[in-house]
Amino acid sequence: ASNNFLCLYRLFANCIMLVIDLPDYYSWLEISKEISPEHNGAKLTKLELFDLAKKFYYQTLNMSAVNDNVWNELAINYHNHAVYLDKMYDDKMKEVKNLLDKSFCIAKKAVTLAPNKWQHWNTLGFVACNKYLNRLALAQHCFIKAISVGKDNAIAWTNLGVLYVQYGDMLLANKAFARAQESNPSYVGSWVGQSFLAQKLADEEVLDLFRHSVQLAFRPECCLAYANLVCETMNDPKKMKEFRYKFAIEDMDAVCLSTDIIIWYLEHYGWIEDADWKEFNFKYAKGREDHVVCAFTLLGHLRCIQKLYKGAQTAYMIALRLCKECHRDKILVNLAKVQLKLLQPEMALETLSHVNEATYMSACTLAQAYFKCGQFEECYATYGNALEWLCENDAQKTSIVICMARLAYAFQGPSETKTLLFQCLAAKPPPLHALFAACALGILHGDANLTQLTLNELKKLVKHNKQNGNTERFIKNTLLFLRFQYQISLKDEKSARNVILSALRQNPICGETRYLLAKFLLTKENKASGKVAQALVNTYIEVMNEDDNKHDKYVKALGMISRAQLQSDDVYAARKSAQRAIFRSPNSVIAWSCLLDTKDESEPLSKMNYWNKLKLYISNLKKM
């Protein structure tokens, strides 16, 4: 070889190092015999690539022994080789230490050859930080030297910050990371450092810092942290009421971003979603087994939030196969919840039968599975056991009693239901849903005393929730509906209409009031009422609140418009509105029923077959 071709050896070694930096699943090369005769086209794994890169680095040094950059790259090769060997094998301690010693000596050689280059000082400090060498004082000196030699050096500042975290000096670490951010705002390492520092100190900006980090570049250490923070925030109703958290989750598309980075994280360790959902080999994730299980669990949770239940089911099933015994019960309960969403109650019962230690959540999920299977007595008994043994606070007890009251109404009648609901109403203040249930029971069975009692309590609750706009709005709308239904049950249509009109005068832009008035007008079978109802529902859509149920409300409103148009004898427009509702929600029974209502009896027999098929489809949809 000639010195003229020295660069080719170094470039080829650098190319190999780039492949080594890829995830293990992708980190391999087929080497032709022209390049390396002894391999003769063999497929080389990551460990073998380390040795091949060394061979080319040494060939370069044979031609130019004073090339400080090659010495520095060779030191990095030895260090990364040692780290990977230590991760993959538990019995290679001697080899690991030998590789680290060589890396340390080679890094010193690079510094000796070119002490004015910050990269060499940074590499020496990085190697000295390794747990087997543990020369932290030297590492600190090297990083400071790298900073003094190379101005605006984000990498060295970040490494120094990590070193201060190891020392436990959070203030100095924060200052070092801040200097790194000033030096290079796009360097992700400094943002990662600040993110974990904020998490350690429970800072409010931790969610924003992690989001910015994952948006800058992929870093495995950030993926789980950010996704976990997103899930924790969404599961905390108090936080989700605050503007800053609501903005960080909803406006910044946190759920979609978290899902993407979790999939990237799993692909980093060899799991290919499109290839086989059901298998995962821990070979590529040695030392991170718990992290991978956590990633699959988070993926399942995020896909539940997105209502992608089949994907969530598969993620939970993989997590279940890989997890330790101590985590099995929680994953089993999550899997059962998804199976209930997928209308698989029998599978949910089978899943829950493997739960070792019963909890409040597992008992409630089991009761729901029994209910979906039509096993009401088993469901009631499960709720009873949960009430006696598993409830941790009064709120949980109240929720259980309300569920038991619902079941009691189904197969024991209103008397037992009243007894259970009165247990809830004895609490101060009485639970909201218990009041709703008791009021509805009073209306259905003509119990004026019970109805008036609960309506008065609901009026008090409206006053107590003045500060909470969403809760106040929800109680007001439900109270209006119950008052309206109470007057209808008394066959006093004039009073029912006045209840709605009075509420509309107090709050003219309330969409729910307009919707209720439209519903009342559709009971009057005349064209004028239909047209007014259509106008009211259109304004209801315009003032509809941005909330989780907006999609369902919109479908319901389209169904109401279809009925209003049908009452106005505009069958074509009614059919179009029903089709729009179906397009929005293909599984909506209301939308399909509205389309069926537009059937024209004068249509030919061929069209009648279509309507009969549609009627059968709706009946099957109701069973689901």
XYZ file of C-alpha atoms in Angstrom:
624
model
C 0.000 0.000 0.000
C 0.997 3.595 -0.465
C 0.542 6.584 1.800
C -1.539 8.072 -0.999
C -4.322 5.595 -0.122
C -4.138 6.052 3.644
C -7.475 7.870 3.685
C -9.290 4.855 2.209
C -8.406 2.603 5.153
C -9.537 5.211 7.636
C -12.751 5.925 5.729
C -13.603 2.236 5.553
C -13.015 1.866 9.303
C -15.255 4.892 9.919
C -17.967 3.342 7.721
C -17.825 0.186 9.829
C -18.143 2.299 13.002
C -21.258 3.931 11.541
C -22.798 0.478 11.042
C -21.789 -0.489 14.593
C -23.713 2.525 15.918
C -26.940 1.206 14.359
C -29.364 -0.878 16.459
C -28.143 -4.456 16.901
C -30.810 -5.827 14.569
C -29.376 -3.792 11.665
C -25.731 -3.816 12.751
C -24.134 -6.348 10.401
C -22.218 -6.363 7.113
C -21.398 -8.818 4.351
C -17.702 -8.327 3.578
C -16.431 -9.283 0.123
C -13.257 -11.339 -0.171
C -11.554 -8.492 -2.073
C -11.717 -6.352 1.063
C -11.071 -9.070 3.637
C -9.991 -12.431 2.147
C -10.267 -14.340 5.428
C -14.001 -13.535 5.699
C -14.799 -14.364 2.050
C -18.279 -12.818 1.872
C -19.314 -13.855 5.388
C -21.967 -11.966 7.336
C -20.214 -10.243 10.251
C -22.021 -9.399 13.486
C -21.420 -6.301 15.600
C -18.683 -7.910 17.726
C -16.813 -9.049 14.619
C -17.167 -5.605 13.065
C -15.328 -4.052 16.019
C -12.298 -6.235 15.259
C -12.499 -5.538 11.525
C -12.559 -1.771 12.151
C -9.488 -2.123 14.400
C -7.686 -3.941 11.604
C -8.197 -1.008 9.223
C -7.310 1.579 11.868
C -4.043 -0.240 12.600
C -3.309 -0.445 8.873
C -3.753 3.330 8.717
C -1.426 3.838 11.697
C 1.200 1.600 10.091
C 1.307 4.089 7.245
C 1.088 7.201 9.453
C 1.848 6.618 13.129
C 1.520 10.302 14.034
C -2.073 10.701 12.818
C -3.712 11.832 16.083
C -7.280 11.628 14.708
C -6.912 7.917 13.915
C -5.559 7.249 17.418
C -8.613 9.032 18.832
C -11.028 6.992 16.671
C -9.247 3.775 17.649
C -9.665 4.663 21.348
C -13.407 5.147 20.776
C -13.545 1.759 19.014
C -11.908 -0.002 21.976
C -14.166 1.768 24.476
C -17.396 0.975 22.592
C -16.234 -2.616 22.100
C -15.733 -2.976 25.860
C -19.134 -1.456 26.665
C -20.942 -3.726 24.191
C -19.090 -6.832 25.393
C -19.972 -6.002 28.992
C -23.641 -5.563 28.036
C -23.917 -8.825 26.124
C -21.861 -11.167 28.338
C -21.559 -11.489 32.101
C -18.414 -13.647 32.081
C -16.114 -11.428 29.991
C -14.922 -9.131 32.786
C -11.224 -9.691 32.114
C -11.582 -8.955 28.391
C -13.660 -5.860 29.100
C -11.035 -4.422 31.445
C -8.278 -5.239 28.971
C -10.129 -3.382 26.191
C -10.714 -0.386 28.466
C -7.046 -0.233 29.477
C -6.060 -0.213 25.817
C -8.649 2.460 25.064
C -7.297 4.614 27.904
C -3.677 4.295 26.730
C -4.593 5.030 23.105
C -6.655 8.082 24.131
C -3.634 9.405 26.068
C -1.500 8.843 22.966
C -3.921 10.990 20.921
C -3.777 13.755 23.549
C 0.036 13.607 23.550
C 0.165 13.964 19.765
C -2.303 16.883 19.600
C -3.039 18.464 23.007
C -4.700 21.438 21.284
C -7.670 19.370 19.983
C -10.689 19.234 22.274
C -11.958 15.958 20.750
C -8.985 14.035 22.191
C -9.454 15.472 25.681
C -13.167 14.691 25.496
C -12.501 11.065 24.484
C -9.956 10.605 27.290
C -12.445 11.987 29.823
C -15.232 9.818 28.446
C -13.106 6.654 28.758
C -11.972 7.623 32.270
C -15.649 7.863 33.355
C -16.263 4.152 32.706
C -17.349 2.316 35.854
C -14.423 -0.138 35.641
C -11.812 2.642 35.442
C -13.772 5.146 37.576
C -11.180 7.912 37.328
C -13.677 10.729 37.795
C -11.167 13.386 38.871
C -9.157 12.825 35.692
C -12.377 12.849 33.648
C -13.346 16.208 35.144
C -9.910 17.614 34.322
C -10.195 16.318 30.729
C -13.643 17.799 30.136
C -12.579 21.185 31.538
C -9.463 21.045 29.358
C -11.638 20.215 26.314
C -13.834 23.231 27.081
C -10.845 25.548 27.465
C -9.249 24.288 24.225
C -12.391 24.278 22.088
C -14.713 27.243 22.579
C -18.508 26.785 22.410
C -18.141 23.053 22.930
C -21.600 21.597 23.641
C -20.444 17.964 23.824
C -17.772 18.566 26.474
C -20.107 20.776 28.518
C -22.763 18.038 28.421
C -20.286 15.358 29.514
C -19.153 17.612 32.356
C -22.795 18.069 33.379
C -23.317 14.290 33.484
C -20.189 13.993 35.635
C -21.568 16.563 38.090
C -24.807 14.553 38.274
C -22.699 11.538 39.295
C -21.099 13.711 41.977
C -24.603 14.734 43.126
C -24.045 18.442 42.444
C -27.277 19.343 40.637
C -26.590 23.086 40.557
C -23.279 22.719 38.715
C -24.846 20.090 36.435
C -27.633 22.507 35.540
C -25.121 25.257 34.752
C -23.039 22.903 32.593
C -26.085 21.750 30.608
C -27.175 25.391 30.210
C -23.751 26.320 28.791
C -24.034 23.380 26.395
C -27.442 24.640 25.250
C -25.996 28.115 24.690
C -23.093 26.667 22.696
C -25.290 24.565 20.413
C -29.085 24.759 20.915
C -29.664 21.837 18.524
C -27.380 19.388 20.373
C -29.808 16.892 21.886
C -27.487 15.621 24.651
C -27.724 18.846 26.653
C -31.534 18.822 26.448
C -31.623 15.193 27.568
C -29.462 16.108 30.553
C -31.706 19.024 31.519
C -34.784 16.798 31.109
C -33.565 14.141 33.515
C -32.352 16.824 35.905
C -35.824 18.414 35.857
C -37.415 14.997 36.433
C -35.113 14.364 39.392
C -36.021 17.751 40.877
C -39.759 17.388 40.008
C -39.724 20.536 37.882
C -42.941 21.590 36.108
C -41.156 21.984 32.767
C -40.059 18.343 32.589
C -42.755 17.381 30.044
C -41.779 20.242 27.705
C -38.067 19.432 28.033
C -38.535 15.758 27.186
C -40.790 16.614 24.241
C -38.181 19.005 22.849
C -35.490 16.343 23.310
C -37.355 13.640 21.398
C -38.222 16.103 18.644
C -34.557 17.047 18.182
C -33.266 13.490 17.741
C -33.928 9.885 18.704
C -32.372 8.930 22.031
C -33.463 5.619 23.628
C -33.133 7.019 27.152
C -35.728 9.732 26.380
C -38.394 7.573 24.759
C -39.717 5.762 27.814
C -39.432 8.844 30.015
C -41.509 11.041 27.696
C -44.151 8.392 26.923
C -44.491 7.592 30.625
C -44.916 11.287 31.486
C -47.604 11.657 28.814
C -49.548 8.675 30.189
C -49.160 9.874 33.790
C -50.404 13.349 32.874
C -53.417 12.021 30.960
C -54.345 9.779 33.895
C -54.347 12.769 36.263
C -57.680 14.650 35.893
C -56.403 17.623 37.928
C -53.433 18.175 35.622
C -55.552 17.822 32.489
C -57.722 20.718 33.688
C -54.685 23.029 33.710
C -54.065 24.918 30.473
C -50.309 24.211 30.294
C -50.764 20.431 30.536
C -53.795 20.417 28.247
C -51.756 22.363 25.678
C -48.718 20.061 26.070
C -50.839 16.930 25.536
C -53.576 17.889 23.079
C -52.174 20.794 21.050
C -48.686 19.289 20.761
C -50.000 15.837 19.647
C -48.266 14.157 22.575
C -50.058 10.813 22.159
C -49.075 10.382 18.492
C -45.496 11.496 19.185
C -45.224 9.108 22.158
C -46.531 6.208 20.071
C -43.989 6.894 17.330
C -41.006 7.118 19.660
C -42.006 3.944 21.532
C -42.145 2.065 18.212
C -38.729 3.511 17.303
C -37.441 2.419 20.698
C -38.656 -1.154 20.173
C -37.268 -1.239 16.639
C -33.959 -0.097 18.112
C -33.884 -3.403 20.000
C -34.933 -5.571 17.081
C -38.746 -5.631 17.138
C -40.212 -5.039 13.678
C -43.902 -4.194 13.906
C -44.777 -5.155 10.347
C -42.823 -8.416 10.437
C -44.275 -10.172 13.458
C -46.248 -8.504 16.207
C -46.219 -11.497 18.475
C -42.512 -12.225 18.880
C -39.653 -10.385 20.486
C -36.117 -11.643 21.032
C -34.364 -10.295 24.112
C -31.006 -11.043 22.457
C -30.814 -7.452 21.247
C -32.019 -5.909 24.516
C -29.790 -7.590 27.076
C -29.731 -5.586 30.287
C -32.866 -3.683 29.275
C -35.471 -6.442 29.610
C -37.596 -4.469 32.091
C -37.399 -1.377 29.876
C -38.653 -3.319 26.855
C -41.606 -4.732 28.829
C -42.366 -1.187 30.002
C -42.241 0.004 26.375
C -44.774 -2.607 25.227
C -47.047 -1.740 28.156
C -46.857 1.969 27.334
C -47.541 1.199 23.669
C -50.664 -0.720 24.696
C -51.841 2.163 26.857
C -51.201 4.780 24.162
C -53.066 2.736 21.574
C -56.003 2.403 23.962
C -56.121 6.204 24.177
C -56.204 6.305 20.364
C -58.899 3.569 20.375
C -56.622 1.242 18.377
C -57.665 -1.709 20.501
C -56.313 -4.544 18.353
C -52.841 -3.027 18.352
C -53.130 -2.444 22.099
C -54.157 -6.065 22.648
C -51.109 -7.365 20.786
C -48.753 -5.017 22.665
C -50.132 -6.185 26.024
C -49.857 -9.835 24.965
C -46.165 -9.410 24.094
C -45.563 -7.598 27.399
C -47.315 -10.450 29.203
C -45.005 -13.054 27.657
C -41.873 -11.124 28.574
C -42.691 -9.617 31.963
C -41.647 -10.727 35.429
C -44.183 -12.342 37.744
C -44.552 -9.205 39.877
C -45.940 -7.214 36.918
C -48.245 -9.860 35.425
C -51.431 -8.915 37.266
C -51.488 -5.286 36.096
C -50.835 -6.270 32.483
C -53.532 -8.968 32.661
C -56.097 -6.410 33.872
C -55.136 -3.975 31.075
C -55.397 -6.783 28.526
C -58.841 -7.766 29.832
C -60.052 -4.156 29.520
C -58.974 -4.098 25.874
C -60.702 -7.429 25.232
C -63.917 -5.956 26.628
C -63.549 -3.024 24.220
C -63.129 -5.560 21.390
C -66.384 -7.292 22.475
C -64.516 -10.382 23.693
C -65.938 -10.810 27.234
C -65.307 -14.575 27.302
C -61.623 -13.990 26.531
C -61.550 -11.271 29.208
C -62.891 -13.762 31.771
C -60.199 -16.246 30.746
C -57.509 -13.559 31.036
C -58.677 -12.428 34.480
C -58.727 -16.014 35.751
C -54.893 -15.859 35.740
C -54.747 -12.851 38.096
C -53.067 -13.956 41.331
C -53.944 -11.111 43.689
C -57.331 -9.399 43.413
C -57.468 -5.596 43.438
C -60.246 -3.042 43.124
C -59.487 -2.567 39.423
C -59.272 -6.282 38.637
C -62.555 -6.934 40.479
C -64.371 -4.151 38.583
C -63.032 -5.432 35.259
C -64.109 -8.980 36.153
C -67.587 -7.743 37.059
C -67.850 -5.923 33.708
C -66.821 -9.102 31.904
C -69.534 -11.078 33.722
C -72.051 -8.353 32.858
C -71.107 -8.444 29.151
C -71.513 -12.237 29.204
C -74.993 -11.884 30.726
C -73.951 -13.531 34.007
C -75.649 -10.951 36.237
C -75.590 -12.897 39.492
C -71.831 -13.531 39.227
C -71.384 -9.851 38.364
C -73.383 -8.771 41.438
C -71.428 -11.142 43.684
C -68.099 -9.830 42.339
C -69.128 -6.249 43.071
C -70.216 -7.335 46.560
C -66.821 -8.897 47.278
C -65.051 -5.803 45.968
C -67.207 -3.588 48.196
C -66.406 -5.662 51.270
C -62.700 -6.342 50.783
C -61.055 -4.291 48.053
C -62.285 -0.674 48.222
C -59.627 1.756 49.445
C -61.777 4.882 49.906
C -65.367 6.119 50.013
C -65.367 7.150 46.347
C -64.605 3.578 45.273
C -67.310 2.227 47.594
C -69.837 4.656 46.132
C -68.967 3.650 42.571
C -69.412 -0.031 43.442
C -72.791 0.568 45.108
C -74.051 2.501 42.050
C -73.019 -0.413 39.806
C -74.790 -2.848 42.132
C -77.900 -0.657 42.013
C -77.870 -0.828 38.228
C -77.714 -4.619 38.377
C -80.360 -4.808 41.085
C -82.727 -2.824 38.857
C -82.187 -5.356 36.062
C -83.080 -8.497 38.011
C -84.426 -7.500 41.460
C -86.628 -4.495 40.726
C -86.807 -0.850 41.880
C -87.194 -1.557 45.604
C -83.724 -3.078 46.069
C -82.295 -0.397 43.764
C -83.683 2.364 45.992
C -82.157 0.734 49.064
C -78.711 0.690 47.475
C -78.973 4.241 46.131
C -80.029 5.595 49.536
C -76.765 4.175 50.929
C -74.917 6.429 48.483
C -77.135 9.457 49.105
C -76.352 9.298 52.827
C -72.831 10.569 52.070
C -72.101 14.305 52.403
C -72.064 15.663 49.762
C -74.044 12.971 47.927
C -72.269 11.535 44.855
C -73.280 13.089 41.560
C -74.017 9.878 39.647
C -76.012 8.478 42.560
C -78.237 11.576 42.409
C -78.686 11.162 38.653
C -79.595 7.486 39.071
C -82.021 8.155 41.931
C -83.727 10.979 40.022
C -84.109 8.814 36.906
C -85.543 6.012 39.064
C -88.054 8.413 40.604
C -89.152 9.663 37.159
C -89.505 6.153 35.721
C -91.606 4.858 38.629
C -93.603 7.977 39.452
C -91.952 8.648 42.825
C -92.435 12.410 43.084
C -90.803 12.692 46.525
C -87.598 10.967 45.389
C -87.509 13.028 42.188
C -87.972 16.379 43.960
C -85.414 15.449 46.631
C -82.724 14.629 44.085
C -83.517 17.642 41.879
C -83.082 19.955 44.888
C -79.753 18.322 45.752
C -78.575 18.745 42.163
C -79.435 22.469 42.288
C -77.227 22.787 45.379
C -74.385 21.006 43.591
C -74.572 23.507 40.720
C -73.940 26.330 43.211
C -71.032 24.463 44.840
C -69.295 23.921 41.466
C -69.328 27.538 40.259
C -65.519 27.578 40.041
C -65.328 24.456 37.873
C -66.838 25.372 34.506
C -66.900 21.893 32.962
C -68.477 20.214 36.006
C -71.009 23.030 36.427
C -71.972 22.807 32.737
C -72.341 19.027 32.934
C -74.575 19.185 36.042
C -76.681 21.999 34.565
C -77.281 20.146 31.300
C -78.174 16.903 33.066
C -80.407 18.728 35.555
C -82.248 20.424 32.682
C -82.789 17.069 30.968
C -84.113 15.463 34.183
C -86.470 18.372 34.896
C -87.748 18.168 31.324
C -88.299 14.401 31.562
C -90.051 14.823 34.915
C -92.615 17.190 33.370
C -93.053 14.851 30.411
C -93.699 11.950 32.833
C -96.446 14.076 34.397
C -97.882 14.569 30.866
C -97.468 18.338 31.274
C -96.008 19.304 27.881
C -96.492 23.021 28.466
C -94.391 22.966 31.649
C -91.780 20.800 29.896
C -91.528 23.356 27.086
C -91.305 26.224 29.598
C -88.437 24.483 31.415
C -86.421 24.479 28.179
C -87.367 28.019 27.137
C -86.490 29.376 30.578
C -83.054 27.734 30.401
C -82.568 29.081 26.861
C -83.357 32.646 27.985
C -80.796 32.345 30.798
C -78.101 30.988 28.464
C -78.956 31.565 24.773
C -75.724 29.982 23.443
C -76.122 26.696 25.326
C -76.058 24.012 22.623
C -77.462 21.250 24.831
C -80.589 23.325 25.558
C -81.145 23.928 21.846
C -80.703 20.220 21.152
C -83.258 19.328 23.833
C -85.750 21.846 22.419
C -85.247 20.343 18.941
C -85.905 16.890 20.374
C -89.120 18.175 21.971
C -90.271 19.798 18.709
C -89.814 16.540 16.804
C -92.553 15.029 18.966
C -94.903 17.449 17.173
C -95.627 15.854 13.833
C -95.731 18.899 11.557
C -93.407 20.407 8.961
C -92.888 23.705 10.794
C -91.609 21.941 13.913
C -89.245 19.891 11.767
C -87.742 22.988 10.134
C -87.299 24.783 13.464
C -85.736 21.644 14.965
C -83.296 21.457 12.042
C -82.240 25.085 12.593
C -81.790 24.477 16.328
C -79.569 21.436 15.788
C -77.457 23.349 13.263
C -76.799 26.044 15.875
C -76.066 23.272 18.407
C -73.294 22.041 16.084
C -71.894 25.571 15.728
C -71.587 26.148 19.497
C -70.526 22.582 20.333
C -67.819 22.458 23.009
C -64.378 21.042 22.252
C -64.296 17.920 24.393
C -63.655 14.192 24.215
C -67.243 13.446 23.121
C -67.455 15.967 20.278
C -67.323 13.237 17.624
C -70.218 11.293 19.208
C -72.207 14.484 19.706
C -71.744 15.419 16.053
C -73.009 12.016 14.886
C -76.002 12.325 17.214
C -76.722 15.817 15.861
C -76.587 14.597 12.242
C -79.082 11.884 13.147
C -81.375 14.497 14.659
C -81.065 16.687 11.531
C -81.979 13.674 9.403
C -85.159 13.112 11.439
C -86.028 16.825 11.292
C -85.615 16.840 7.498
C -87.741 13.699 7.245
C -90.461 15.391 9.288
C -90.248 18.313 6.836
C -90.846 15.814 3.963
C -87.327 16.334 2.566
C -86.445 12.629 2.207
C -83.428 13.205 -0.052
C -81.778 15.628 2.430
C -82.644 13.303 5.339
C -80.936 10.401 3.581
C -77.843 12.534 2.895
C -77.603 13.581 6.559
C -77.912 9.955 7.678
C -75.154 8.950 5.249
C -72.914 11.712 6.627
C -73.497 10.367 10.137
C -72.629 6.825 8.986
C -69.481 8.111 7.300
C -68.480 9.745 10.598
C -69.292 6.688 12.712
C -69.832 3.407 10.799
C -70.779 1.502 13.979
C -73.431 3.964 15.148
C -76.845 2.311 15.512
C -78.474 5.768 15.556
C -76.953 6.703 12.186
C -78.031 3.463 10.478
C -81.521 3.703 12.019
C -81.884 7.220 10.589
C -80.995 5.867 7.153
C -83.579 3.083 7.560
C -86.225 5.680 8.466
C -85.810 7.253 5.012
C -87.180 4.100 3.356
C -89.847 4.805 0.739
C -92.582 2.151 0.648
C -93.308 2.959 -3.010
C -89.836 1.869 -4.133
C -89.516 -1.249 -6.358
C -88.962 -4.742 -4.934
C -85.229 -4.720 -5.757
C -84.772 -1.721 -3.428
C -86.881 -3.411 -0.721
C -84.338 -6.234 -0.505
C -81.706 -3.614 0.318
C -83.829 -2.177 3.139
C -84.475 -5.662 4.550
C -80.736 -6.361 4.588
C -80.189 -3.018 6.290
C -82.765 -3.873 8.954
C -80.977 -7.182 9.626
C -77.615 -5.397 9.829
C -78.977 -2.920 12.404
C -80.374 -5.736 14.556
C -76.959 -7.444 14.519
C -75.269 -4.136 15.352
C -77.539 -3.710 18.378
C -76.552 -7.162 19.653
C -72.884 -6.162 19.477
